[in-house]
Amino acid sequence: MNNQIATKNDWETNEMPEKTMKFTIKRHFTEDEIDSLKRGNIPQEMEDKWFFYFEDDTLRAFRSWTGNCIYIIRCDFEHDKLDVMVNNDENQYDTA
């Protein structure tokens, strides 16, 4: 397991397209889960399909092979609230 904390400069990524959907999720996270999300994920093998990093209370998740942004999640852990923006561009991500 890689212990490096992921940053936006660790992977080549594309911005979120204009075509998106937004919704809110209520979910409680444990301290361990929050720490894991804040560490992010830098793919180490071809089978690792996601790159994500946490910055300014926001988790950004990208498909590792394409670099396309799939999720931008504003995290309010104190109030168990996640404001989610998801890529809805069928040319970048199949939402079906």
mmCIF file of C-alpha atoms in Angstrom:
data_model
loop_
_atom_site.group_PDB
_atom_site.id
_atom_site.type_symbol
_atom_site.label_atom_id
_atom_site.label_comp_id
_atom_site.label_asym_id
_atom_site.label_seq_id
_atom_site.Cartn_x
_atom_site.Cartn_y
_atom_site.Cartn_z
ATOM 1 C CA MET A 1 0.000 0.000 0.000
ATOM 2 C CA ASN A 2 1.255 3.434 -0.932
ATOM 3 C CA ASN A 3 1.346 5.873 2.010
ATOM 4 C CA GLN A 4 1.775 8.988 -0.134
ATOM 5 C CA ILE A 5 -0.949 11.607 0.225
ATOM 6 C CA ALA A 6 -2.433 12.287 -3.218
ATOM 7 C CA THR A 7 -2.433 15.813 -4.634
ATOM 8 C CA LYS A 8 -3.838 17.267 -7.840
ATOM 9 C CA ASN A 9 -0.351 17.248 -9.377
ATOM 10 C CA ASP A 10 0.062 13.472 -9.029
ATOM 11 C CA TRP A 11 -1.973 12.544 -12.118
ATOM 12 C CA GLU A 12 -2.858 14.018 -15.494
ATOM 13 C CA THR A 13 -6.527 14.976 -15.249
ATOM 14 C CA ASN A 14 -9.307 16.705 -17.170
ATOM 15 C CA GLU A 15 -11.769 19.228 -15.774
ATOM 16 C CA MET A 16 -15.372 18.312 -15.022
ATOM 17 C CA PRO A 17 -17.487 18.837 -18.183
ATOM 18 C CA GLU A 18 -20.446 21.210 -18.216
ATOM 19 C CA LYS A 19 -22.946 18.339 -18.398
ATOM 20 C CA THR A 20 -23.369 17.235 -14.766
ATOM 21 C CA MET A 21 -25.930 16.136 -12.199
ATOM 22 C CA LYS A 22 -25.988 17.335 -8.589
ATOM 23 C CA PHE A 23 -27.412 15.816 -5.434
ATOM 24 C CA THR A 24 -26.837 15.671 -1.679
ATOM 25 C CA ILE A 25 -26.124 12.605 0.433
ATOM 26 C CA LYS A 26 -26.409 12.313 4.212
ATOM 27 C CA ARG A 27 -23.784 9.886 5.551
ATOM 28 C CA HIS A 28 -21.718 9.590 8.692
ATOM 29 C CA PHE A 29 -18.009 8.789 8.316
ATOM 30 C CA THR A 30 -15.737 7.409 11.013
ATOM 31 C CA GLU A 31 -12.443 9.168 11.703
ATOM 32 C CA ASP A 32 -10.602 6.317 9.932
ATOM 33 C CA GLU A 33 -12.826 6.693 6.856
ATOM 34 C CA ILE A 34 -12.252 10.457 6.806
ATOM 35 C CA ASP A 35 -8.481 9.951 7.103
ATOM 36 C CA SER A 36 -8.580 7.466 4.211
ATOM 37 C CA LEU A 37 -10.538 9.857 1.986
ATOM 38 C CA LYS A 38 -8.156 12.694 2.820
ATOM 39 C CA ARG A 39 -5.150 10.549 1.823
ATOM 40 C CA GLY A 40 -6.655 10.025 -1.643
ATOM 41 C CA ASN A 41 -5.564 7.325 -4.072
ATOM 42 C CA ILE A 42 -2.748 7.262 -6.605
ATOM 43 C CA PRO A 43 -3.106 4.261 -8.930
ATOM 44 C CA GLN A 44 -0.203 1.815 -8.676
ATOM 45 C CA GLU A 45 -1.288 -0.783 -11.272
ATOM 46 C CA MET A 46 -3.394 -0.915 -14.441
ATOM 47 C CA GLU A 47 -6.215 -2.483 -12.399
ATOM 48 C CA ASP A 48 -6.423 0.642 -10.212
ATOM 49 C CA LYS A 49 -9.270 2.433 -11.927
ATOM 50 C CA TRP A 50 -9.484 5.568 -9.772
ATOM 51 C CA PHE A 51 -7.279 8.536 -8.919
ATOM 52 C CA PHE A 52 -8.660 10.835 -6.259
ATOM 53 C CA TYR A 53 -7.405 13.578 -3.988
ATOM 54 C CA PHE A 54 -8.828 15.727 -1.207
ATOM 55 C CA GLU A 55 -8.347 19.501 -1.112
ATOM 56 C CA ASP A 56 -10.277 22.348 0.551
ATOM 57 C CA ASP A 57 -12.967 20.023 1.978
ATOM 58 C CA THR A 58 -13.546 18.603 -1.509
ATOM 59 C CA LEU A 59 -12.858 15.138 -2.875
ATOM 60 C CA ARG A 60 -12.185 14.986 -6.612
ATOM 61 C CA ALA A 61 -12.320 11.569 -8.298
ATOM 62 C CA PHE A 62 -11.037 10.733 -11.788
ATOM 63 C CA ARG A 63 -10.923 7.617 -13.969
ATOM 64 C CA SER A 64 -7.257 6.680 -13.977
ATOM 65 C CA TRP A 65 -7.042 5.595 -17.628
ATOM 66 C CA THR A 66 -8.721 8.669 -19.152
ATOM 67 C CA GLY A 67 -8.110 11.305 -16.484
ATOM 68 C CA ASN A 68 -11.769 12.326 -16.793
ATOM 69 C CA CYS A 69 -13.266 13.930 -13.699
ATOM 70 C CA ILE A 70 -16.245 11.831 -12.589
ATOM 71 C CA TYR A 71 -17.071 13.169 -9.106
ATOM 72 C CA ILE A 72 -16.534 16.387 -7.212
ATOM 73 C CA ILE A 73 -17.778 15.913 -3.658
ATOM 74 C CA ARG A 74 -17.920 18.775 -1.166
ATOM 75 C CA CYS A 75 -17.618 17.127 2.241
ATOM 76 C CA ASP A 76 -19.189 18.532 5.392
ATOM 77 C CA PHE A 77 -18.175 15.758 7.790
ATOM 78 C CA GLU A 78 -19.350 17.717 10.842
ATOM 79 C CA HIS A 79 -22.946 17.638 9.563
ATOM 80 C CA ASP A 80 -22.744 14.227 7.777
ATOM 81 C CA LYS A 81 -23.477 15.919 4.438
ATOM 82 C CA LEU A 82 -21.962 15.418 0.985
ATOM 83 C CA ASP A 83 -22.810 17.705 -1.948
ATOM 84 C CA VAL A 84 -22.058 15.644 -5.044
ATOM 85 C CA MET A 85 -21.497 16.737 -8.628
ATOM 86 C CA VAL A 86 -21.252 13.807 -11.044
ATOM 87 C CA ASN A 87 -20.103 13.757 -14.660
ATOM 88 C CA ASN A 88 -23.152 13.215 -16.874
ATOM 89 C CA ASP A 89 -21.378 13.468 -20.230
ATOM 90 C CA GLU A 90 -22.042 10.143 -21.972
ATOM 91 C CA ASN A 91 -18.928 10.700 -24.126
ATOM 92 C CA GLN A 92 -16.759 10.655 -21.000
ATOM 93 C CA TYR A 93 -18.565 8.375 -18.593
ATOM 94 C CA ASP A 94 -21.350 5.844 -19.083
ATOM 95 C CA THR A 95 -23.863 6.550 -16.323
ATOM 96 C CA ALA A 96 -26.227 3.748 -17.376
#
